[in-house]
């Protein structure tokens, strides 16, 4: 009999899964005799123990019979909750593209052995604290480089730019941010710290290389935990062809540099403030420490506190939303803020905007990507991630991000982060690209079909997926784990509440061979496998995490719960809702209500086409009247004089109020009609059965395009526009009040919706919303005139009795004419109700009583 030990390792610091009991299940019986995979598996309790990464593990040892030698054995772990519910705790699926099975496999060699399952690699890879056998803390560096011949850890140097000798600063010395120089190791090794040794790493299991923790590595031992005090480092990788390459740590929690300059491997002795973090040195940090103050003029900061101390005042009496249906989402890009200073906006500007956001009764902020990205400045949108564990330093960095999240939570605002898993940064050298090999088929983070000689050019084997880069290698478990682990780190370390995942259809549906455009079904299947694993893992750590997918498929699995084998998204972005409501993009068959209303006064509108989409908002949709993609960045009808040769963008979409006025000057009646149509658009969105979202600035009538390559020149003073004397003050009041209306009524947050009336010639649509407690009727019109004498809506579903107007988009408080029902009771009999409707507006009626 051989003793075989099994370890289940969550891979996170601190307590995890405290309310569960774990049990090992394996393909052997109680006596240790081998069983077929399909036979009954034996069950053995697992013991919770401290693990070397500062977290916990679950351990069990069983005896296996020698007769099982050479047999394939299968195992997994079950979590039993206190209430008796059981969860299969292996989140990773087998590497069979068509299989959803989740178990671990090994071939029994008849010897005492140990097998591990890491749920995440948060503390397995990168630079991490490790508990020594004497219970003291050490540090271990680890990197995945399966094709490398050798890997060495090297340290970079930083110095005071005023020091002509360029002497590296000593540990624990802080410099003014504007004076820090260096932080970059060139391809020939220039820039390495002249006084710190090169440390050889040892290859262990799964293609991982790590530094040793024993006395055989005295140089690293001498550093102890001080090595986590903001030391620049890189991995010196001897690739499989013998070429020496300097690579960043893809599990880095911080990249030095907060500028846009990329030396591309050449010597760099400039200032860190100008250096891009894409290919610069990674930086060690202690993730259990947070800067004591939001801002210091030096780096590293001088005072840090324990994370428990930092988070202790995270919450107030303002509660965070608990259900996705309760969300009202504000989409925000940091770089577009900072109207009052030079350069892109930062987290400091975002914190200054929070009271403006909270006063609108918004309870979720969705940030455009903030993980370290390759374009090097917050002026860029950030959809080119290079390092998924690091926060873009040009926006403020990891500690300021924690301050931002805490300030949001104190106001009852959840934080949703946009993440990009469908491609990497476009200039991935020193990050993902050719990490440990120059062979395309060994380019470990990228999917490659076949061999390079199968194609006329080597690039032919990569996968296009309608993103702006080649597809990740999702058939590689280590690649999937990197994305998953980074998301778990954001939840655990940063207290992120949810994620919006960029273009998930590119991951599970759009994969084609670069050479000829043929569909690669296996890539689609492994992409779906990744999304299922991601959803499972996140919900194991945080069951209530908000998950939104930018997904253009109708595949039910996207929003199917993970317990039922789905990906577990709460909702998917509903672009068709936008195209049919606003209509300023090249979607020829869309209803385009607001755009058509602006260009064709008095004409019929396809309200019925939009009505079908409004009804579909009940089907787990994020609905929006404007998003980053459509506010001037898509092809559309409006001439862009600053298009600068951007292909296909000479004519573009525009901001909502520009669409609503057909780009006419916003003066007099033109502004009045445009704002009324904007109120119609957001009101219908906010009162739909979906999760409503709007882009920053819409609440104040922002007019300038929001383009990925023209953020700074199109900034607008949002708070000033929404102020008491601002031209957007009426819209801001409207947004605040209609959001408050939705938040105050469960019947307006339910998924129950029914279209009651549609009339294309009259430009009228009516729909009801309800739950078991209350019922509402929304009657809306895009007519250019009011129905001042009333408009009869018939619906057999309408409750007889008295209905009262509780909201009117034409209220004088919003700059309207006050045309409506003045809060009076309206009688519904035999399904008929007669209500006054303002022009380009709506009224909300609530059922009050029988009679």
mmCIF file of N, CA and C in Angstrom, residues 660-708:
data_model
loop_
_atom_site.group_PDB
_atom_site.id
_atom_site.type_symbol
_atom_site.label_atom_id
_atom_site.label_comp_id
_atom_site.label_asym_id
_atom_site.label_seq_id
_atom_site.Cartn_x
_atom_site.Cartn_y
_atom_site.Cartn_z
ATOM 1 N N UNK A 660 -30.286 63.773 -30.442
ATOM 2 C CA UNK A 660 -31.655 64.246 -30.230
ATOM 3 C C UNK A 660 -31.939 65.578 -30.910
ATOM 4 N N UNK A 661 -30.895 66.310 -31.282
ATOM 5 C CA UNK A 661 -31.071 67.590 -31.980
ATOM 6 C C UNK A 661 -30.601 67.529 -33.421
ATOM 7 N N UNK A 662 -30.179 66.351 -33.882
ATOM 8 C CA UNK A 662 -29.586 66.180 -35.203
ATOM 9 C C UNK A 662 -28.424 67.148 -35.392
ATOM 10 N N UNK A 663 -27.649 67.326 -34.329
ATOM 11 C CA UNK A 663 -26.437 68.156 -34.331
ATOM 12 C C UNK A 663 -26.718 69.628 -34.575
ATOM 13 N N UNK A 664 -27.959 70.065 -34.410
ATOM 14 C CA UNK A 664 -28.281 71.487 -34.549
ATOM 15 C C UNK A 664 -27.808 72.243 -33.306
ATOM 16 N N UNK A 665 -27.526 73.545 -33.414
ATOM 17 C CA UNK A 665 -27.119 74.330 -32.230
ATOM 18 C C UNK A 665 -28.171 74.224 -31.126
ATOM 19 N N UNK A 666 -27.703 74.003 -29.904
ATOM 20 C CA UNK A 666 -28.620 73.757 -28.785
ATOM 21 C C UNK A 666 -29.044 75.073 -28.143
ATOM 22 N N UNK A 667 -29.904 75.781 -28.861
ATOM 23 C CA UNK A 667 -30.451 77.039 -28.358
ATOM 24 C C UNK A 667 -31.960 77.034 -28.550
ATOM 25 N N UNK A 668 -32.659 77.793 -27.690
ATOM 26 C CA UNK A 668 -34.098 77.965 -27.828
ATOM 27 C C UNK A 668 -34.855 76.664 -27.846
ATOM 28 N N UNK A 669 -35.823 76.580 -28.772
ATOM 29 C CA UNK A 669 -36.675 75.394 -28.856
ATOM 30 C C UNK A 669 -35.902 74.135 -29.221
ATOM 31 N N UNK A 670 -34.784 74.310 -29.938
ATOM 32 C CA UNK A 670 -33.987 73.129 -30.297
ATOM 33 C C UNK A 670 -33.494 72.423 -29.048
ATOM 34 N N UNK A 671 -32.952 73.180 -28.084
ATOM 35 C CA UNK A 671 -32.524 72.574 -26.827
ATOM 36 C C UNK A 671 -33.709 71.978 -26.085
ATOM 37 N N UNK A 672 -34.829 72.684 -26.109
ATOM 38 C CA UNK A 672 -36.002 72.191 -25.385
ATOM 39 C C UNK A 672 -36.439 70.828 -25.913
ATOM 40 N N UNK A 673 -36.520 70.703 -27.242
ATOM 41 C CA UNK A 673 -36.919 69.427 -27.830
ATOM 42 C C UNK A 673 -35.844 68.365 -27.609
ATOM 43 N N UNK A 674 -34.572 68.765 -27.754
ATOM 44 C CA UNK A 674 -33.492 67.792 -27.579
ATOM 45 C C UNK A 674 -33.468 67.243 -26.162
ATOM 46 N N UNK A 675 -33.595 68.102 -25.167
ATOM 47 C CA UNK A 675 -33.597 67.627 -23.781
ATOM 48 C C UNK A 675 -34.815 66.769 -23.499
ATOM 49 N N UNK A 676 -35.957 67.120 -24.094
ATOM 50 C CA UNK A 676 -37.155 66.303 -23.895
ATOM 51 C C UNK A 676 -36.941 64.899 -24.445
ATOM 52 N N UNK A 677 -36.318 64.802 -25.631
ATOM 53 C CA UNK A 677 -36.054 63.483 -26.207
ATOM 54 C C UNK A 677 -35.033 62.707 -25.372
ATOM 55 N N UNK A 678 -34.057 63.421 -24.804
ATOM 56 C CA UNK A 678 -33.095 62.760 -23.908
ATOM 57 C C UNK A 678 -33.789 62.233 -22.657
ATOM 58 N N UNK A 679 -34.747 63.005 -22.149
ATOM 59 C CA UNK A 679 -35.501 62.527 -20.980
ATOM 60 C C UNK A 679 -36.322 61.298 -21.349
ATOM 61 N N UNK A 680 -36.910 61.316 -22.537
ATOM 62 C CA UNK A 680 -37.641 60.130 -23.010
ATOM 63 C C UNK A 680 -36.701 58.923 -23.021
ATOM 64 N N UNK A 681 -35.502 59.105 -23.616
ATOM 65 C CA UNK A 681 -34.574 57.975 -23.799
ATOM 66 C C UNK A 681 -34.143 57.388 -22.459
ATOM 67 N N UNK A 682 -33.707 58.248 -21.516
ATOM 68 C CA UNK A 682 -33.272 57.693 -20.253
ATOM 69 C C UNK A 682 -34.442 57.199 -19.416
ATOM 70 N N UNK A 683 -35.578 57.862 -19.496
ATOM 71 C CA UNK A 683 -36.736 57.408 -18.725
ATOM 72 C C UNK A 683 -37.181 56.021 -19.133
ATOM 73 N N UNK A 684 -37.262 55.767 -20.440
ATOM 74 C CA UNK A 684 -37.659 54.440 -20.919
ATOM 75 C C UNK A 684 -36.622 53.402 -20.488
ATOM 76 N N UNK A 685 -35.350 53.783 -20.539
ATOM 77 C CA UNK A 685 -34.281 52.870 -20.137
ATOM 78 C C UNK A 685 -34.358 52.562 -18.647
ATOM 79 N N UNK A 686 -34.463 53.607 -17.840
ATOM 80 C CA UNK A 686 -34.457 53.433 -16.383
ATOM 81 C C UNK A 686 -35.672 52.669 -15.893
ATOM 82 N N UNK A 687 -36.794 52.770 -16.599
ATOM 83 C CA UNK A 687 -38.029 52.137 -16.152
ATOM 84 C C UNK A 687 -38.303 50.825 -16.866
ATOM 85 N N UNK A 688 -37.337 50.366 -17.662
ATOM 86 C CA UNK A 688 -37.467 49.071 -18.318
ATOM 87 C C UNK A 688 -37.267 47.959 -17.298
ATOM 88 N N UNK A 689 -37.307 46.722 -17.775
ATOM 89 C CA UNK A 689 -37.088 45.572 -16.883
ATOM 90 C C UNK A 689 -35.636 45.101 -16.896
ATOM 91 N N UNK A 690 -34.758 45.870 -17.550
ATOM 92 C CA UNK A 690 -33.351 45.524 -17.571
ATOM 93 C C UNK A 690 -32.584 46.241 -16.474
ATOM 94 N N UNK A 691 -31.256 46.097 -16.521
ATOM 95 C CA UNK A 691 -30.368 46.838 -15.628
ATOM 96 C C UNK A 691 -29.970 48.106 -16.364
ATOM 97 N N UNK A 692 -30.416 49.274 -15.899
ATOM 98 C CA UNK A 692 -30.158 50.506 -16.654
ATOM 99 C C UNK A 692 -28.747 51.035 -16.447
ATOM 100 N N UNK A 693 -28.157 51.549 -17.532
ATOM 101 C CA UNK A 693 -26.805 52.097 -17.485
ATOM 102 C C UNK A 693 -26.728 53.312 -18.392
ATOM 103 N N UNK A 694 -25.945 54.304 -17.983
ATOM 104 C CA UNK A 694 -25.693 55.431 -18.868
ATOM 105 C C UNK A 694 -24.248 55.873 -18.749
ATOM 106 N N UNK A 695 -23.759 56.521 -19.795
ATOM 107 C CA UNK A 695 -22.379 56.977 -19.863
ATOM 108 C C UNK A 695 -22.228 58.318 -19.169
ATOM 109 N N UNK A 696 -21.105 58.479 -18.473
ATOM 110 C CA UNK A 696 -20.830 59.734 -17.786
ATOM 111 C C UNK A 696 -21.058 60.925 -18.728
ATOM 112 N N UNK A 697 -21.609 61.983 -18.193
ATOM 113 C CA UNK A 697 -21.837 63.195 -18.970
ATOM 114 C C UNK A 697 -23.214 63.302 -19.574
ATOM 115 N N UNK A 698 -23.874 62.159 -19.810
ATOM 116 C CA UNK A 698 -25.222 62.207 -20.378
ATOM 117 C C UNK A 698 -26.179 62.941 -19.447
ATOM 118 N N UNK A 699 -25.941 62.823 -18.146
ATOM 119 C CA UNK A 699 -26.823 63.448 -17.166
ATOM 120 C C UNK A 699 -26.763 64.971 -17.196
ATOM 121 N N UNK A 700 -25.748 65.520 -17.884
ATOM 122 C CA UNK A 700 -25.612 66.971 -17.966
ATOM 123 C C UNK A 700 -25.637 67.466 -19.404
ATOM 124 N N UNK A 701 -26.004 66.595 -20.330
ATOM 125 C CA UNK A 701 -26.090 67.006 -21.728
ATOM 126 C C UNK A 701 -24.735 67.190 -22.387
ATOM 127 N N UNK A 702 -23.776 66.327 -22.083
ATOM 128 C CA UNK A 702 -22.463 66.402 -22.726
ATOM 129 C C UNK A 702 -22.625 66.312 -24.241
ATOM 130 N N UNK A 703 -21.851 67.119 -24.960
ATOM 131 C CA UNK A 703 -22.026 67.210 -26.408
ATOM 132 C C UNK A 703 -20.841 66.686 -27.208
ATOM 133 N N UNK A 704 -19.669 66.666 -26.610
ATOM 134 C CA UNK A 704 -18.483 66.313 -27.366
ATOM 135 C C UNK A 704 -18.327 64.801 -27.465
ATOM 136 N N UNK A 705 -17.797 64.367 -28.604
ATOM 137 C CA UNK A 705 -17.599 62.936 -28.821
ATOM 138 C C UNK A 705 -16.678 62.335 -27.750
ATOM 139 N N UNK A 706 -16.963 61.094 -27.394
ATOM 140 C CA UNK A 706 -16.066 60.337 -26.518
ATOM 141 C C UNK A 706 -15.377 59.303 -27.388
ATOM 142 N N UNK A 707 -14.175 59.639 -27.882
ATOM 143 C CA UNK A 707 -13.446 58.794 -28.816
ATOM 144 C C UNK A 707 -12.215 58.210 -28.144
ATOM 145 N N UNK A 708 -11.872 57.003 -28.532
ATOM 146 C CA UNK A 708 -10.760 56.305 -27.888
ATOM 147 C C UNK A 708 -9.440 57.051 -28.079
#
